[in-house]
């Protein structure tokens, strides 16, 4: 089979440009799952671990100014994707985040490390995740973060930068119970 010179030129250019697009960033993937070694930030040591029953109450903030930077998983940070940062859960991990003010729930994919300020702050959300949870206008919001194993269709959507299928809000009774638990913990 003979390939024309212009076709070779176009193919070579396409290969060169794909190298620019991906740079040294890791492709978005669920494998391998990485725990990583213990690390120290601002005098605190964090030890990553696989907690299959992770279900914690605390506070979330959101971040977005790191757009284009490398996440701890090696992927490119995209503030318009439903992602988050966590100090110790494996990368990636899927979690359900519930806003305790409204009961609204979303699924996010953890692909970065953080937050590193205060024990009550348990997750940093991307701008899109904060908007999806309805908390983009607030600086900090009370949340429940629970590790989940979503359907492959939702995992695939999140890996492609799309939101997972909508989750119904929790009941008012459950929301008030979680708020009481958070207050009892001193937060």
PDB file of N, CA and C in Angstrom, residues 9-59:
ATOM      1  N   UNK A   9       2.538  13.574   5.979  1.00  0.00           N
ATOM      2  CA  UNK A   9       2.741  14.852   6.667  1.00  0.00           C
ATOM      3  C   UNK A   9       1.619  15.114   7.670  1.00  0.00           C
ATOM      4  N   UNK A  10       0.373  14.880   7.251  1.00  0.00           N
ATOM      5  CA  UNK A  10      -0.780  15.078   8.134  1.00  0.00           C
ATOM      6  C   UNK A  10      -0.702  14.117   9.316  1.00  0.00           C
ATOM      7  N   UNK A  11      -0.366  12.849   9.062  1.00  0.00           N
ATOM      8  CA  UNK A  11      -0.260  11.865  10.139  1.00  0.00           C
ATOM      9  C   UNK A  11       0.839  12.253  11.124  1.00  0.00           C
ATOM     10  N   UNK A  12       1.980  12.697  10.611  1.00  0.00           N
ATOM     11  CA  UNK A  12       3.083  13.114  11.483  1.00  0.00           C
ATOM     12  C   UNK A  12       2.705  14.317  12.325  1.00  0.00           C
ATOM     13  N   UNK A  13       2.014  15.274  11.719  1.00  0.00           N
ATOM     14  CA  UNK A  13       1.568  16.464  12.444  1.00  0.00           C
ATOM     15  C   UNK A  13       0.571  16.080  13.539  1.00  0.00           C
ATOM     16  N   UNK A  14      -0.332  15.157  13.225  1.00  0.00           N
ATOM     17  CA  UNK A  14      -1.314  14.718  14.219  1.00  0.00           C
ATOM     18  C   UNK A  14      -0.625  14.063  15.407  1.00  0.00           C
ATOM     19  N   UNK A  15       0.370  13.237  15.161  1.00  0.00           N
ATOM     20  CA  UNK A  15       1.109  12.596  16.251  1.00  0.00           C
ATOM     21  C   UNK A  15       1.830  13.647  17.083  1.00  0.00           C
ATOM     22  N   UNK A  16       2.446  14.610  16.439  1.00  0.00           N
ATOM     23  CA  UNK A  16       3.161  15.665  17.166  1.00  0.00           C
ATOM     24  C   UNK A  16       2.212  16.480  18.030  1.00  0.00           C
ATOM     25  N   UNK A  17       1.040  16.797  17.510  1.00  0.00           N
ATOM     26  CA  UNK A  17       0.081  17.604  18.265  1.00  0.00           C
ATOM     27  C   UNK A  17      -0.511  16.835  19.432  1.00  0.00           C
ATOM     28  N   UNK A  18      -0.706  15.523  19.298  1.00  0.00           N
ATOM     29  CA  UNK A  18      -1.240  14.775  20.423  1.00  0.00           C
ATOM     30  C   UNK A  18      -0.256  14.778  21.577  1.00  0.00           C
ATOM     31  N   UNK A  19       1.018  14.814  21.264  1.00  0.00           N
ATOM     32  CA  UNK A  19       2.028  14.927  22.310  1.00  0.00           C
ATOM     33  C   UNK A  19       1.908  16.242  23.051  1.00  0.00           C
ATOM     34  N   UNK A  20       1.581  17.315  22.353  1.00  0.00           N
ATOM     35  CA  UNK A  20       1.408  18.627  22.994  1.00  0.00           C
ATOM     36  C   UNK A  20       0.159  18.649  23.862  1.00  0.00           C
ATOM     37  N   UNK A  21      -0.900  18.023  23.375  1.00  0.00           N
ATOM     38  CA  UNK A  21      -2.163  18.058  24.110  1.00  0.00           C
ATOM     39  C   UNK A  21      -2.058  17.325  25.437  1.00  0.00           C
ATOM     40  N   UNK A  22      -1.396  16.180  25.439  1.00  0.00           N
ATOM     41  CA  UNK A  22      -1.312  15.392  26.660  1.00  0.00           C
ATOM     42  C   UNK A  22      -0.154  15.800  27.542  1.00  0.00           C
ATOM     43  N   UNK A  23       0.892  16.340  26.938  1.00  0.00           N
ATOM     44  CA  UNK A  23       2.067  16.703  27.708  1.00  0.00           C
ATOM     45  C   UNK A  23       2.519  15.539  28.554  1.00  0.00           C
ATOM     46  N   UNK A  24       2.939  15.818  29.763  1.00  0.00           N
ATOM     47  CA  UNK A  24       3.385  14.768  30.673  1.00  0.00           C
ATOM     48  C   UNK A  24       2.270  14.394  31.648  1.00  0.00           C
ATOM     49  N   UNK A  25       1.048  14.755  31.342  1.00  0.00           N
ATOM     50  CA  UNK A  25      -0.072  14.425  32.216  1.00  0.00           C
ATOM     51  C   UNK A  25      -0.482  12.970  32.018  1.00  0.00           C
ATOM     52  N   UNK A  26      -0.905  12.349  33.090  1.00  0.00           N
ATOM     53  CA  UNK A  26      -1.403  10.981  33.037  1.00  0.00           C
ATOM     54  C   UNK A  26      -2.807  11.017  32.445  1.00  0.00           C
ATOM     55  N   UNK A  27      -3.154  10.047  31.601  1.00  0.00           N
ATOM     56  CA  UNK A  27      -4.525  10.018  31.090  1.00  0.00           C
ATOM     57  C   UNK A  27      -5.513   9.728  32.222  1.00  0.00           C
ATOM     58  N   UNK A  28      -6.727  10.221  32.079  1.00  0.00           N
ATOM     59  CA  UNK A  28      -7.764   9.978  33.083  1.00  0.00           C
ATOM     60  C   UNK A  28      -8.140   8.503  33.015  1.00  0.00           C
ATOM     61  N   UNK A  29      -7.949   7.809  34.127  1.00  0.00           N
ATOM     62  CA  UNK A  29      -8.189   6.376  34.182  1.00  0.00           C
ATOM     63  C   UNK A  29      -8.467   5.966  35.623  1.00  0.00           C
ATOM     64  N   UNK A  30      -9.130   4.833  35.793  1.00  0.00           N
ATOM     65  CA  UNK A  30      -9.364   4.303  37.137  1.00  0.00           C
ATOM     66  C   UNK A  30      -8.265   3.337  37.563  1.00  0.00           C
ATOM     67  N   UNK A  31      -7.313   3.094  36.695  1.00  0.00           N
ATOM     68  CA  UNK A  31      -6.227   2.170  37.029  1.00  0.00           C
ATOM     69  C   UNK A  31      -4.893   2.807  36.636  1.00  0.00           C
ATOM     70  N   UNK A  32      -3.866   2.640  37.383  1.00  0.00           N
ATOM     71  CA  UNK A  32      -3.880   1.939  38.658  1.00  0.00           C
ATOM     72  C   UNK A  32      -4.418   2.837  39.772  1.00  0.00           C
ATOM     73  N   UNK A  33      -4.964   2.211  40.804  1.00  0.00           N
ATOM     74  CA  UNK A  33      -5.372   2.940  42.000  1.00  0.00           C
ATOM     75  C   UNK A  33      -4.111   3.117  42.833  1.00  0.00           C
ATOM     76  N   UNK A  34      -3.858   4.333  43.270  1.00  0.00           N
ATOM     77  CA  UNK A  34      -2.628   4.616  44.009  1.00  0.00           C
ATOM     78  C   UNK A  34      -2.938   5.114  45.411  1.00  0.00           C
ATOM     79  N   UNK A  35      -2.263   4.527  46.374  1.00  0.00           N
ATOM     80  CA  UNK A  35      -2.342   5.029  47.742  1.00  0.00           C
ATOM     81  C   UNK A  35      -1.283   6.090  47.944  1.00  0.00           C
ATOM     82  N   UNK A  36      -0.067   5.761  47.621  1.00  0.00           N
ATOM     83  CA  UNK A  36       1.044   6.684  47.824  1.00  0.00           C
ATOM     84  C   UNK A  36       1.616   6.553  49.225  1.00  0.00           C
ATOM     85  N   UNK A  37       2.797   7.076  49.376  1.00  0.00           N
ATOM     86  CA  UNK A  37       3.493   7.035  50.660  1.00  0.00           C
ATOM     87  C   UNK A  37       2.961   8.125  51.584  1.00  0.00           C
ATOM     88  N   UNK A  38       3.256   7.975  52.870  1.00  0.00           N
ATOM     89  CA  UNK A  38       2.911   9.035  53.828  1.00  0.00           C
ATOM     90  C   UNK A  38       3.617  10.313  53.390  1.00  0.00           C
ATOM     91  N   UNK A  39       2.995  11.456  53.650  1.00  0.00           N
ATOM     92  CA  UNK A  39       3.596  12.735  53.275  1.00  0.00           C
ATOM     93  C   UNK A  39       3.280  13.765  54.347  1.00  0.00           C
ATOM     94  N   UNK A  40       4.038  14.829  54.355  1.00  0.00           N
ATOM     95  CA  UNK A  40       3.915  15.861  55.387  1.00  0.00           C
ATOM     96  C   UNK A  40       3.655  17.215  54.732  1.00  0.00           C
ATOM     97  N   UNK A  41       2.630  17.923  55.243  1.00  0.00           N
ATOM     98  CA  UNK A  41       2.285  19.254  54.759  1.00  0.00           C
ATOM     99  C   UNK A  41       1.988  20.131  55.968  1.00  0.00           C
ATOM    100  N   UNK A  42       2.635  21.271  56.055  1.00  0.00           N
ATOM    101  CA  UNK A  42       2.408  22.231  57.143  1.00  0.00           C
ATOM    102  C   UNK A  42       2.474  21.579  58.524  1.00  0.00           C
ATOM    103  N   UNK A  43       3.447  20.686  58.708  1.00  0.00           N
ATOM    104  CA  UNK A  43       3.658  20.071  60.008  1.00  0.00           C
ATOM    105  C   UNK A  43       2.755  18.891  60.332  1.00  0.00           C
ATOM    106  N   UNK A  44       1.861  18.523  59.431  1.00  0.00           N
ATOM    107  CA  UNK A  44       0.974  17.388  59.649  1.00  0.00           C
ATOM    108  C   UNK A  44       1.359  16.261  58.703  1.00  0.00           C
ATOM    109  N   UNK A  45       1.420  15.044  59.226  1.00  0.00           N
ATOM    110  CA  UNK A  45       1.710  13.875  58.405  1.00  0.00           C
ATOM    111  C   UNK A  45       0.399  13.211  58.009  1.00  0.00           C
ATOM    112  N   UNK A  46       0.261  12.917  56.730  1.00  0.00           N
ATOM    113  CA  UNK A  46      -0.923  12.249  56.184  1.00  0.00           C
ATOM    114  C   UNK A  46      -0.507  10.874  55.681  1.00  0.00           C
ATOM    115  N   UNK A  47      -1.265   9.851  56.050  1.00  0.00           N
ATOM    116  CA  UNK A  47      -0.964   8.483  55.642  1.00  0.00           C
ATOM    117  C   UNK A  47      -2.131   7.978  54.793  1.00  0.00           C
ATOM    118  N   UNK A  48      -1.960   7.916  53.481  1.00  0.00           N
ATOM    119  CA  UNK A  48      -3.039   7.417  52.617  1.00  0.00           C
ATOM    120  C   UNK A  48      -3.415   5.980  52.965  1.00  0.00           C
ATOM    121  N   UNK A  49      -4.714   5.686  52.910  1.00  0.00           N
ATOM    122  CA  UNK A  49      -5.190   4.337  53.190  1.00  0.00           C
ATOM    123  C   UNK A  49      -6.503   4.088  52.464  1.00  0.00           C
ATOM    124  N   UNK A  50      -6.775   2.821  52.202  1.00  0.00           N
ATOM    125  CA  UNK A  50      -8.003   2.426  51.513  1.00  0.00           C
ATOM    126  C   UNK A  50      -9.067   2.125  52.556  1.00  0.00           C
ATOM    127  N   UNK A  51      -9.941   3.070  52.813  1.00  0.00           N
ATOM    128  CA  UNK A  51     -11.007   2.927  53.797  1.00  0.00           C
ATOM    129  C   UNK A  51     -12.315   2.676  53.053  1.00  0.00           C
ATOM    130  N   UNK A  52     -12.683   1.404  52.906  1.00  0.00           N
ATOM    131  CA  UNK A  52     -13.874   1.052  52.134  1.00  0.00           C
ATOM    132  C   UNK A  52     -15.161   1.572  52.764  1.00  0.00           C
ATOM    133  N   UNK A  53     -15.149   1.808  54.069  1.00  0.00           N
ATOM    134  CA  UNK A  53     -16.340   2.302  54.763  1.00  0.00           C
ATOM    135  C   UNK A  53     -16.275   3.784  55.088  1.00  0.00           C
ATOM    136  N   UNK A  54     -15.447   4.547  54.375  1.00  0.00           N
ATOM    137  CA  UNK A  54     -15.279   5.973  54.673  1.00  0.00           C
ATOM    138  C   UNK A  54     -16.630   6.680  54.619  1.00  0.00           C
ATOM    139  N   UNK A  55     -17.005   7.331  55.721  1.00  0.00           N
ATOM    140  CA  UNK A  55     -18.270   8.057  55.842  1.00  0.00           C
ATOM    141  C   UNK A  55     -18.044   9.101  56.934  1.00  0.00           C
ATOM    142  N   UNK A  56     -17.737  10.343  56.537  1.00  0.00           N
ATOM    143  CA  UNK A  56     -17.270  11.360  57.474  1.00  0.00           C
ATOM    144  C   UNK A  56     -18.060  12.658  57.289  1.00  0.00           C
ATOM    145  N   UNK A  57     -18.312  13.328  58.404  1.00  0.00           N
ATOM    146  CA  UNK A  57     -18.941  14.647  58.396  1.00  0.00           C
ATOM    147  C   UNK A  57     -17.871  15.702  58.613  1.00  0.00           C
ATOM    148  N   UNK A  58     -18.002  16.820  57.928  1.00  0.00           N
ATOM    149  CA  UNK A  58     -17.045  17.908  58.074  1.00  0.00           C
ATOM    150  C   UNK A  58     -17.417  19.042  57.135  1.00  0.00           C
ATOM    151  N   UNK A  59     -16.399  19.699  56.594  1.00  0.00           N
ATOM    152  CA  UNK A  59     -16.639  20.854  55.726  1.00  0.00           C
ATOM    153  C   UNK A  59     -15.914  20.701  54.402  1.00  0.00           C
TER     154      UNK A  59
END
